[in-house]
Amino acid sequence: MEGPPKKIKVEGAPIKKSLDDPLETARIELENPPAHDEWDAMITGGEIPPSETAVPQEEPPAPNEADEERPPIGRWRMEESPVESPLQGGEAFTEAVAQVENAPPQETTPAIFGITPEELAQTEGWGELSEGQKRLALENLKQITLARIKEESAGRYKKNITEEKTGKALWRRMLIGMRENFAKSYTTLKLEKTVAEELKEGGMAMHGEVLAQVVRAAKNGPEVEIKENGEMEFVYLSEKIAGFSVEFSPEDHEKTEAYNSAATEFARIPDEWKYEVASDRQRR
């Protein structure tokens, strides 16, 4: 006849119970019940008084002002005084651009890029433009100038690096290339600021040809209407079509306004979208 089963002793570390276990949590609460006034506060939803056995919480140490002013470890020193790009709000170029963007609708001929209102008035075709078309021409001049800054600074950067490498030994050229892997962005921003300073007050000598092109394009393009919020909207359809005047009904006006709004939004799509290799940033 077999006897009672033997107890097997398992060697090893004891099993620790997790405090996340609801049974274990209930056992701890029953073994250490709260005081009577704490029970009342829990039931009535009032403020729970501090327990006599509660461990006082230490206040966190006050931040050291010297630590707050100290830059994080590993941050480049050039970040303390960055050179702002004119394409990202640099003061060298933004002031001139703001004269156009902040101008009220009735004043569309401010001094811009060193071009005075008198010189604008003498530009061929300027007087034939409407107020909206003048705003459009100046906006196009601004955008083209921004692109010129990028193109000119990139060209100067490439030329400077080529001249620096000319006649140098192989190891010197390699060192220059390694240096520019880290400093290219910083050097490009400096060149953009220099070019922006030159174009900021370039006047008709630097902007005359581009100004003539944007005025001619605005003259041959659709009418531009300035909305109450200051935005421009192209008027592709109106009561004056191809030199003929027609009378629109209220329903026709509603349809033409919807069409003009949709056409304006479509016209703002960047030209890069049509290329298959366009990046996500260009498609924004």
PDB file of C-alpha atoms in Angstrom:
ATOM      1  CA  MET A   1       0.000   0.000   0.000  1.00  0.00           C
ATOM      2  CA  GLU A   2       1.375   3.304  -1.039  1.00  0.00           C
ATOM      3  CA  GLY A   3       1.885   5.981   1.555  1.00  0.00           C
ATOM      4  CA  PRO A   4       0.990   9.680   1.342  1.00  0.00           C
ATOM      5  CA  PRO A   5       2.602  11.627  -1.493  1.00  0.00           C
ATOM      6  CA  LYS A   6       5.960  13.055  -0.683  1.00  0.00           C
ATOM      7  CA  LYS A   7       6.471  16.772  -0.661  1.00  0.00           C
ATOM      8  CA  ILE A   8       8.950  17.892  -3.262  1.00  0.00           C
ATOM      9  CA  LYS A   9      11.206  20.713  -2.176  1.00  0.00           C
ATOM     10  CA  VAL A  10      12.150  23.039  -5.032  1.00  0.00           C
ATOM     11  CA  GLU A  11      15.432  24.803  -4.617  1.00  0.00           C
ATOM     12  CA  GLY A  12      15.655  28.380  -5.772  1.00  0.00           C
ATOM     13  CA  ALA A  13      14.762  31.906  -4.870  1.00  0.00           C
ATOM     14  CA  PRO A  14      11.323  32.521  -3.348  1.00  0.00           C
ATOM     15  CA  ILE A  15       8.646  33.791  -5.666  1.00  0.00           C
ATOM     16  CA  LYS A  16       8.009  37.494  -5.177  1.00  0.00           C
ATOM     17  CA  LYS A  17       4.454  38.669  -5.348  1.00  0.00           C
ATOM     18  CA  SER A  18       3.826  41.694  -7.473  1.00  0.00           C
ATOM     19  CA  LEU A  19       2.056  44.674  -5.955  1.00  0.00           C
ATOM     20  CA  ASP A  20       0.069  44.824  -9.178  1.00  0.00           C
ATOM     21  CA  ASP A  21      -1.722  41.625  -8.114  1.00  0.00           C
ATOM     22  CA  PRO A  22      -5.195  42.674  -6.851  1.00  0.00           C
ATOM     23  CA  LEU A  23      -5.243  39.885  -4.219  1.00  0.00           C
ATOM     24  CA  GLU A  24      -1.883  40.941  -2.864  1.00  0.00           C
ATOM     25  CA  THR A  25      -2.972  44.587  -2.815  1.00  0.00           C
ATOM     26  CA  ALA A  26      -6.165  43.684  -0.914  1.00  0.00           C
ATOM     27  CA  ARG A  27      -4.172  41.677   1.650  1.00  0.00           C
ATOM     28  CA  ILE A  28      -1.833  44.605   2.289  1.00  0.00           C
ATOM     29  CA  GLU A  29      -4.751  46.977   2.714  1.00  0.00           C
ATOM     30  CA  LEU A  30      -6.458  44.659   5.217  1.00  0.00           C
ATOM     31  CA  GLU A  31      -3.269  44.190   7.211  1.00  0.00           C
ATOM     32  CA  ASN A  32      -2.674  47.942   7.266  1.00  0.00           C
ATOM     33  CA  PRO A  33      -6.129  49.552   7.396  1.00  0.00           C
ATOM     34  CA  PRO A  34      -6.325  53.334   7.277  1.00  0.00           C
ATOM     35  CA  ALA A  35      -7.369  55.382  10.265  1.00  0.00           C
ATOM     36  CA  HIS A  36     -11.043  56.017  11.033  1.00  0.00           C
ATOM     37  CA  ASP A  37     -11.027  59.588   9.748  1.00  0.00           C
ATOM     38  CA  GLU A  38      -9.348  58.430   6.542  1.00  0.00           C
ATOM     39  CA  TRP A  39     -12.176  55.919   5.945  1.00  0.00           C
ATOM     40  CA  ASP A  40     -14.736  58.706   6.352  1.00  0.00           C
ATOM     41  CA  ALA A  41     -12.894  60.897   3.889  1.00  0.00           C
ATOM     42  CA  MET A  42     -12.741  58.088   1.331  1.00  0.00           C
ATOM     43  CA  ILE A  43     -16.473  57.397   1.572  1.00  0.00           C
ATOM     44  CA  THR A  44     -17.668  61.002   1.553  1.00  0.00           C
ATOM     45  CA  GLY A  45     -15.185  62.090  -1.089  1.00  0.00           C
ATOM     46  CA  GLY A  46     -13.594  64.672   1.199  1.00  0.00           C
ATOM     47  CA  GLU A  47      -9.963  65.502   1.705  1.00  0.00           C
ATOM     48  CA  ILE A  48      -7.951  62.676   3.182  1.00  0.00           C
ATOM     49  CA  PRO A  49      -6.033  63.863   6.266  1.00  0.00           C
ATOM     50  CA  PRO A  50      -2.342  63.082   6.411  1.00  0.00           C
ATOM     51  CA  SER A  51      -1.469  59.887   8.194  1.00  0.00           C
ATOM     52  CA  GLU A  52       0.633  60.022  11.323  1.00  0.00           C
ATOM     53  CA  THR A  53       2.865  57.340   9.925  1.00  0.00           C
ATOM     54  CA  ALA A  54       3.160  58.954   6.527  1.00  0.00           C
ATOM     55  CA  VAL A  55       6.676  59.640   5.400  1.00  0.00           C
ATOM     56  CA  PRO A  56       7.177  63.356   4.689  1.00  0.00           C
ATOM     57  CA  GLN A  57       8.022  64.071   1.069  1.00  0.00           C
ATOM     58  CA  GLU A  58      11.193  65.989   0.436  1.00  0.00           C
ATOM     59  CA  GLU A  59      10.892  69.100  -1.688  1.00  0.00           C
ATOM     60  CA  PRO A  60      12.814  68.932  -4.963  1.00  0.00           C
ATOM     61  CA  PRO A  61      15.996  71.001  -4.972  1.00  0.00           C
ATOM     62  CA  ALA A  62      15.700  74.466  -6.468  1.00  0.00           C
ATOM     63  CA  PRO A  63      17.106  74.716  -9.985  1.00  0.00           C
ATOM     64  CA  ASN A  64      20.502  76.280 -10.257  1.00  0.00           C
ATOM     65  CA  GLU A  65      20.436  79.436 -12.388  1.00  0.00           C
ATOM     66  CA  ALA A  66      23.929  78.728 -13.634  1.00  0.00           C
ATOM     67  CA  ASP A  67      22.797  75.309 -14.908  1.00  0.00           C
ATOM     68  CA  GLU A  68      19.877  76.863 -16.804  1.00  0.00           C
ATOM     69  CA  GLU A  69      22.148  79.284 -18.648  1.00  0.00           C
ATOM     70  CA  ARG A  70      24.702  76.603 -19.484  1.00  0.00           C
ATOM     71  CA  PRO A  71      24.100  75.163 -23.017  1.00  0.00           C
ATOM     72  CA  PRO A  72      23.571  71.389 -23.306  1.00  0.00           C
ATOM     73  CA  ILE A  73      26.665  69.250 -23.705  1.00  0.00           C
ATOM     74  CA  GLY A  74      27.534  68.596 -27.323  1.00  0.00           C
ATOM     75  CA  ARG A  75      25.751  71.640 -28.752  1.00  0.00           C
ATOM     76  CA  TRP A  76      27.785  73.534 -31.287  1.00  0.00           C
ATOM     77  CA  ARG A  77      28.924  76.956 -30.185  1.00  0.00           C
ATOM     78  CA  MET A  78      27.654  78.487 -33.421  1.00  0.00           C
ATOM     79  CA  GLU A  79      24.087  77.800 -32.246  1.00  0.00           C
ATOM     80  CA  GLU A  80      24.454  80.508 -29.619  1.00  0.00           C
ATOM     81  CA  SER A  81      24.558  83.191 -32.314  1.00  0.00           C
ATOM     82  CA  PRO A  82      23.147  81.633 -35.494  1.00  0.00           C
ATOM     83  CA  VAL A  83      23.209  83.433 -38.808  1.00  0.00           C
ATOM     84  CA  GLU A  84      19.594  83.739 -39.914  1.00  0.00           C
ATOM     85  CA  SER A  85      18.814  82.826 -43.459  1.00  0.00           C
ATOM     86  CA  PRO A  86      16.928  85.484 -45.443  1.00  0.00           C
ATOM     87  CA  LEU A  87      14.662  82.685 -46.615  1.00  0.00           C
ATOM     88  CA  GLN A  88      13.791  81.830 -43.010  1.00  0.00           C
ATOM     89  CA  GLY A  89      13.081  85.280 -41.581  1.00  0.00           C
ATOM     90  CA  GLY A  90      16.530  86.908 -41.623  1.00  0.00           C
ATOM     91  CA  GLU A  91      16.475  90.625 -40.813  1.00  0.00           C
ATOM     92  CA  ALA A  92      18.637  91.436 -43.821  1.00  0.00           C
ATOM     93  CA  PHE A  93      15.861  90.604 -46.226  1.00  0.00           C
ATOM     94  CA  THR A  94      12.618  90.412 -44.259  1.00  0.00           C
ATOM     95  CA  GLU A  95      12.359  94.160 -43.711  1.00  0.00           C
ATOM     96  CA  ALA A  96      12.191  94.885 -47.426  1.00  0.00           C
ATOM     97  CA  VAL A  97       9.755  92.056 -48.081  1.00  0.00           C
ATOM     98  CA  ALA A  98       7.493  93.188 -45.229  1.00  0.00           C
ATOM     99  CA  GLN A  99       6.976  96.519 -46.974  1.00  0.00           C
ATOM    100  CA  VAL A 100       5.023  94.685 -49.651  1.00  0.00           C
ATOM    101  CA  GLU A 101       3.264  92.106 -47.476  1.00  0.00           C
ATOM    102  CA  ASN A 102       2.115  94.642 -44.871  1.00  0.00           C
ATOM    103  CA  ALA A 103       1.135  97.373 -47.298  1.00  0.00           C
ATOM    104  CA  PRO A 104      -2.601  98.203 -47.281  1.00  0.00           C
ATOM    105  CA  PRO A 105      -4.558  97.455 -50.476  1.00  0.00           C
ATOM    106  CA  GLN A 106      -4.713 101.111 -51.488  1.00  0.00           C
ATOM    107  CA  GLU A 107      -0.904 101.445 -51.310  1.00  0.00           C
ATOM    108  CA  THR A 108       0.711  98.968 -53.659  1.00  0.00           C
ATOM    109  CA  THR A 109       3.741 100.998 -54.711  1.00  0.00           C
ATOM    110  CA  PRO A 110       6.029 101.139 -51.655  1.00  0.00           C
ATOM    111  CA  ALA A 111       9.782 101.366 -51.970  1.00  0.00           C
ATOM    112  CA  ILE A 112      11.059  97.807 -52.354  1.00  0.00           C
ATOM    113  CA  PHE A 113      14.570  96.515 -52.989  1.00  0.00           C
ATOM    114  CA  GLY A 114      15.731 100.101 -53.496  1.00  0.00           C
ATOM    115  CA  ILE A 115      13.109 100.760 -56.199  1.00  0.00           C
ATOM    116  CA  THR A 116      11.205 103.969 -55.486  1.00  0.00           C
ATOM    117  CA  PRO A 117       7.499 104.521 -56.296  1.00  0.00           C
ATOM    118  CA  GLU A 118       8.570 107.014 -58.952  1.00  0.00           C
ATOM    119  CA  GLU A 119      10.685 104.376 -60.694  1.00  0.00           C
ATOM    120  CA  LEU A 120       7.786 101.929 -60.519  1.00  0.00           C
ATOM    121  CA  ALA A 121       5.484 104.488 -62.113  1.00  0.00           C
ATOM    122  CA  GLN A 122       7.965 104.950 -64.967  1.00  0.00           C
ATOM    123  CA  THR A 123       8.127 101.217 -65.671  1.00  0.00           C
ATOM    124  CA  GLU A 124       6.426 100.356 -68.948  1.00  0.00           C
ATOM    125  CA  GLY A 125       2.934  98.941 -68.386  1.00  0.00           C
ATOM    126  CA  TRP A 126       2.819  99.681 -64.646  1.00  0.00           C
ATOM    127  CA  GLY A 127       0.185 102.388 -64.976  1.00  0.00           C
ATOM    128  CA  GLU A 128      -2.102 100.017 -66.906  1.00  0.00           C
ATOM    129  CA  LEU A 129      -2.278  97.504 -64.078  1.00  0.00           C
ATOM    130  CA  SER A 130      -5.097  97.334 -61.574  1.00  0.00           C
ATOM    131  CA  GLU A 131      -4.420  97.456 -57.843  1.00  0.00           C
ATOM    132  CA  GLY A 132      -4.583  93.676 -57.611  1.00  0.00           C
ATOM    133  CA  GLN A 133      -2.264  93.194 -60.576  1.00  0.00           C
ATOM    134  CA  LYS A 134       0.270  95.573 -59.021  1.00  0.00           C
ATOM    135  CA  ARG A 135       0.208  93.556 -55.819  1.00  0.00           C
ATOM    136  CA  LEU A 136       0.704  90.392 -57.841  1.00  0.00           C
ATOM    137  CA  ALA A 137       3.649  91.871 -59.757  1.00  0.00           C
ATOM    138  CA  LEU A 138       5.433  92.901 -56.556  1.00  0.00           C
ATOM    139  CA  GLU A 139       4.755  89.503 -54.997  1.00  0.00           C
ATOM    140  CA  ASN A 140       6.264  87.772 -58.030  1.00  0.00           C
ATOM    141  CA  LEU A 141       9.268  90.109 -57.836  1.00  0.00           C
ATOM    142  CA  LYS A 142       9.757  89.091 -54.218  1.00  0.00           C
ATOM    143  CA  GLN A 143       9.544  85.358 -54.957  1.00  0.00           C
ATOM    144  CA  ILE A 144      11.967  85.610 -57.872  1.00  0.00           C
ATOM    145  CA  THR A 145      14.407  87.562 -55.713  1.00  0.00           C
ATOM    146  CA  LEU A 146      14.253  84.880 -53.029  1.00  0.00           C
ATOM    147  CA  ALA A 147      15.104  82.269 -55.645  1.00  0.00           C
ATOM    148  CA  ARG A 148      17.971  84.443 -56.888  1.00  0.00           C
ATOM    149  CA  ILE A 149      19.415  84.543 -53.377  1.00  0.00           C
ATOM    150  CA  LYS A 150      19.414  80.745 -53.173  1.00  0.00           C
ATOM    151  CA  GLU A 151      20.902  80.331 -56.639  1.00  0.00           C
ATOM    152  CA  GLU A 152      23.541  83.039 -56.268  1.00  0.00           C
ATOM    153  CA  SER A 153      24.699  81.858 -52.839  1.00  0.00           C
ATOM    154  CA  ALA A 154      24.951  78.245 -54.040  1.00  0.00           C
ATOM    155  CA  GLY A 155      27.021  79.368 -57.039  1.00  0.00           C
ATOM    156  CA  ARG A 156      29.384  81.397 -54.877  1.00  0.00           C
ATOM    157  CA  TYR A 157      29.808  78.520 -52.451  1.00  0.00           C
ATOM    158  CA  LYS A 158      30.748  76.105 -55.220  1.00  0.00           C
ATOM    159  CA  LYS A 159      33.157  78.617 -56.743  1.00  0.00           C
ATOM    160  CA  ASN A 160      34.875  79.305 -53.407  1.00  0.00           C
ATOM    161  CA  ILE A 161      35.375  75.612 -52.661  1.00  0.00           C
ATOM    162  CA  THR A 162      36.727  74.940 -56.156  1.00  0.00           C
ATOM    163  CA  GLU A 163      39.226  77.782 -55.875  1.00  0.00           C
ATOM    164  CA  GLU A 164      40.297  76.626 -52.412  1.00  0.00           C
ATOM    165  CA  LYS A 165      40.988  73.084 -53.628  1.00  0.00           C
ATOM    166  CA  THR A 166      42.854  74.168 -56.756  1.00  0.00           C
ATOM    167  CA  GLY A 167      46.567  73.353 -56.535  1.00  0.00           C
ATOM    168  CA  LYS A 168      46.254  71.630 -53.167  1.00  0.00           C
ATOM    169  CA  ALA A 169      47.559  68.186 -52.345  1.00  0.00           C
ATOM    170  CA  LEU A 170      45.184  65.251 -52.145  1.00  0.00           C
ATOM    171  CA  TRP A 171      45.176  65.167 -48.349  1.00  0.00           C
ATOM    172  CA  ARG A 172      44.432  68.902 -48.216  1.00  0.00           C
ATOM    173  CA  ARG A 173      41.485  68.487 -50.594  1.00  0.00           C
ATOM    174  CA  MET A 174      40.187  65.640 -48.441  1.00  0.00           C
ATOM    175  CA  LEU A 175      40.409  67.801 -45.315  1.00  0.00           C
ATOM    176  CA  ILE A 176      38.504  70.599 -47.045  1.00  0.00           C
ATOM    177  CA  GLY A 177      35.799  68.138 -48.074  1.00  0.00           C
ATOM    178  CA  MET A 178      35.506  66.757 -44.537  1.00  0.00           C
ATOM    179  CA  ARG A 179      35.272  70.269 -43.126  1.00  0.00           C
ATOM    180  CA  GLU A 180      32.482  71.244 -45.499  1.00  0.00           C
ATOM    181  CA  ASN A 181      30.472  68.171 -44.538  1.00  0.00           C
ATOM    182  CA  PHE A 182      29.904  69.894 -41.191  1.00  0.00           C
ATOM    183  CA  ALA A 183      30.145  73.587 -42.098  1.00  0.00           C
ATOM    184  CA  LYS A 184      28.305  73.704 -45.438  1.00  0.00           C
ATOM    185  CA  SER A 185      24.973  74.818 -43.974  1.00  0.00           C
ATOM    186  CA  TYR A 186      26.614  77.510 -41.861  1.00  0.00           C
ATOM    187  CA  THR A 187      28.706  78.800 -44.780  1.00  0.00           C
ATOM    188  CA  THR A 188      25.674  78.816 -47.076  1.00  0.00           C
ATOM    189  CA  LEU A 189      23.668  80.886 -44.599  1.00  0.00           C
ATOM    190  CA  LYS A 190      26.468  83.444 -44.437  1.00  0.00           C
ATOM    191  CA  LEU A 191      26.539  83.676 -48.230  1.00  0.00           C
ATOM    192  CA  GLU A 192      22.747  84.031 -48.381  1.00  0.00           C
ATOM    193  CA  LYS A 193      22.916  86.927 -45.956  1.00  0.00           C
ATOM    194  CA  THR A 194      25.629  88.599 -48.039  1.00  0.00           C
ATOM    195  CA  VAL A 195      23.658  88.213 -51.275  1.00  0.00           C
ATOM    196  CA  ALA A 196      20.480  89.439 -49.575  1.00  0.00           C
ATOM    197  CA  GLU A 197      22.260  92.582 -48.415  1.00  0.00           C
ATOM    198  CA  GLU A 198      23.365  93.254 -51.980  1.00  0.00           C
ATOM    199  CA  LEU A 199      19.896  92.734 -53.473  1.00  0.00           C
ATOM    200  CA  LYS A 200      18.075  94.539 -50.681  1.00  0.00           C
ATOM    201  CA  GLU A 201      19.067  97.948 -52.035  1.00  0.00           C
ATOM    202  CA  GLY A 202      19.973  96.865 -55.556  1.00  0.00           C
ATOM    203  CA  GLY A 203      17.449  99.202 -57.142  1.00  0.00           C
ATOM    204  CA  MET A 204      16.639  99.184 -60.838  1.00  0.00           C
ATOM    205  CA  ALA A 205      20.207  98.208 -61.678  1.00  0.00           C
ATOM    206  CA  MET A 206      19.702  94.725 -60.214  1.00  0.00           C
ATOM    207  CA  HIS A 207      15.916  94.350 -60.406  1.00  0.00           C
ATOM    208  CA  GLY A 208      14.914  96.405 -63.459  1.00  0.00           C
ATOM    209  CA  GLU A 209      14.875  93.500 -65.917  1.00  0.00           C
ATOM    210  CA  VAL A 210      12.950  91.204 -63.570  1.00  0.00           C
ATOM    211  CA  LEU A 211      10.484  93.990 -62.752  1.00  0.00           C
ATOM    212  CA  ALA A 212       9.727  94.510 -66.439  1.00  0.00           C
ATOM    213  CA  GLN A 213       9.021  90.787 -66.834  1.00  0.00           C
ATOM    214  CA  VAL A 214       6.630  90.524 -63.879  1.00  0.00           C
ATOM    215  CA  VAL A 215       4.771  93.689 -64.958  1.00  0.00           C
ATOM    216  CA  ARG A 216       4.352  92.295 -68.456  1.00  0.00           C
ATOM    217  CA  ALA A 217       3.136  88.960 -67.087  1.00  0.00           C
ATOM    218  CA  ALA A 218       0.610  90.657 -64.793  1.00  0.00           C
ATOM    219  CA  LYS A 219      -0.660  92.827 -67.638  1.00  0.00           C
ATOM    220  CA  ASN A 220      -1.254  89.830 -69.906  1.00  0.00           C
ATOM    221  CA  GLY A 221      -2.667  87.682 -67.116  1.00  0.00           C
ATOM    222  CA  PRO A 222      -6.092  87.542 -65.495  1.00  0.00           C
ATOM    223  CA  GLU A 223      -7.557  90.227 -63.268  1.00  0.00           C
ATOM    224  CA  VAL A 224      -6.637  90.014 -59.590  1.00  0.00           C
ATOM    225  CA  GLU A 225      -9.103  90.902 -56.849  1.00  0.00           C
ATOM    226  CA  ILE A 226      -8.010  91.821 -53.321  1.00  0.00           C
ATOM    227  CA  LYS A 227     -10.271  90.264 -50.703  1.00  0.00           C
ATOM    228  CA  GLU A 228     -11.230  91.845 -47.378  1.00  0.00           C
ATOM    229  CA  ASN A 229      -8.637  89.714 -45.563  1.00  0.00           C
ATOM    230  CA  GLY A 230      -5.911  91.021 -47.877  1.00  0.00           C
ATOM    231  CA  GLU A 231      -5.522  87.840 -49.922  1.00  0.00           C
ATOM    232  CA  MET A 232      -5.405  87.948 -53.703  1.00  0.00           C
ATOM    233  CA  GLU A 233      -7.776  85.956 -55.892  1.00  0.00           C
ATOM    234  CA  PHE A 234      -7.540  85.508 -59.641  1.00  0.00           C
ATOM    235  CA  VAL A 235     -10.645  86.497 -61.585  1.00  0.00           C
ATOM    236  CA  TYR A 236     -10.706  84.130 -64.545  1.00  0.00           C
ATOM    237  CA  LEU A 237     -14.422  84.555 -65.204  1.00  0.00           C
ATOM    238  CA  SER A 238     -16.230  87.879 -64.946  1.00  0.00           C
ATOM    239  CA  GLU A 239     -18.928  89.871 -66.694  1.00  0.00           C
ATOM    240  CA  LYS A 240     -16.272  91.189 -69.058  1.00  0.00           C
ATOM    241  CA  ILE A 241     -15.082  88.362 -71.266  1.00  0.00           C
ATOM    242  CA  ALA A 242     -12.958  88.930 -74.369  1.00  0.00           C
ATOM    243  CA  GLY A 243     -13.987  92.555 -74.535  1.00  0.00           C
ATOM    244  CA  PHE A 244     -17.707  91.811 -74.337  1.00  0.00           C
ATOM    245  CA  SER A 245     -19.898  92.703 -71.371  1.00  0.00           C
ATOM    246  CA  VAL A 246     -22.600  90.321 -70.226  1.00  0.00           C
ATOM    247  CA  GLU A 247     -24.999  90.535 -67.328  1.00  0.00           C
ATOM    248  CA  PHE A 248     -24.746  87.741 -64.784  1.00  0.00           C
ATOM    249  CA  SER A 249     -27.636  86.534 -62.693  1.00  0.00           C
ATOM    250  CA  PRO A 250     -27.148  85.947 -58.931  1.00  0.00           C
ATOM    251  CA  GLU A 251     -26.736  82.253 -59.672  1.00  0.00           C
ATOM    252  CA  ASP A 252     -24.082  83.031 -62.299  1.00  0.00           C
ATOM    253  CA  HIS A 253     -22.195  85.209 -59.821  1.00  0.00           C
ATOM    254  CA  GLU A 254     -22.188  82.383 -57.293  1.00  0.00           C
ATOM    255  CA  LYS A 255     -20.848  79.909 -59.838  1.00  0.00           C
ATOM    256  CA  THR A 256     -18.136  82.259 -61.110  1.00  0.00           C
ATOM    257  CA  GLU A 257     -16.958  83.044 -57.580  1.00  0.00           C
ATOM    258  CA  ALA A 258     -16.676  79.341 -56.796  1.00  0.00           C
ATOM    259  CA  TYR A 259     -14.782  78.752 -60.037  1.00  0.00           C
ATOM    260  CA  ASN A 260     -12.386  81.657 -59.445  1.00  0.00           C
ATOM    261  CA  SER A 261     -11.663  80.487 -55.896  1.00  0.00           C
ATOM    262  CA  ALA A 262     -10.938  76.936 -57.036  1.00  0.00           C
ATOM    263  CA  ALA A 263      -8.785  78.152 -59.928  1.00  0.00           C
ATOM    264  CA  THR A 264      -6.795  80.400 -57.589  1.00  0.00           C
ATOM    265  CA  GLU A 265      -6.044  77.509 -55.233  1.00  0.00           C
ATOM    266  CA  PHE A 266      -5.027  75.357 -58.182  1.00  0.00           C
ATOM    267  CA  ALA A 267      -2.714  78.098 -59.481  1.00  0.00           C
ATOM    268  CA  ARG A 268      -0.885  78.158 -56.145  1.00  0.00           C
ATOM    269  CA  ILE A 269       0.248  74.554 -56.499  1.00  0.00           C
ATOM    270  CA  PRO A 270       4.054  74.564 -56.878  1.00  0.00           C
ATOM    271  CA  ASP A 271       5.416  73.784 -60.312  1.00  0.00           C
ATOM    272  CA  GLU A 272       7.540  70.980 -58.824  1.00  0.00           C
ATOM    273  CA  TRP A 273       4.424  68.873 -58.278  1.00  0.00           C
ATOM    274  CA  LYS A 274       4.335  67.877 -61.917  1.00  0.00           C
ATOM    275  CA  TYR A 275       7.619  65.981 -61.634  1.00  0.00           C
ATOM    276  CA  GLU A 276       7.641  62.356 -60.500  1.00  0.00           C
ATOM    277  CA  VAL A 277      10.823  62.949 -58.497  1.00  0.00           C
ATOM    278  CA  ALA A 278       9.251  65.756 -56.448  1.00  0.00           C
ATOM    279  CA  SER A 279       9.925  65.367 -52.737  1.00  0.00           C
ATOM    280  CA  ASP A 280       7.297  65.437 -50.001  1.00  0.00           C
ATOM    281  CA  ARG A 281       8.503  68.892 -48.969  1.00  0.00           C
ATOM    282  CA  GLN A 282       7.948  70.220 -52.501  1.00  0.00           C
ATOM    283  CA  ARG A 283       4.453  68.721 -52.554  1.00  0.00           C
ATOM    284  CA  ARG A 284       3.278  70.587 -49.441  1.00  0.00           C
TER     285      ARG A 284
END
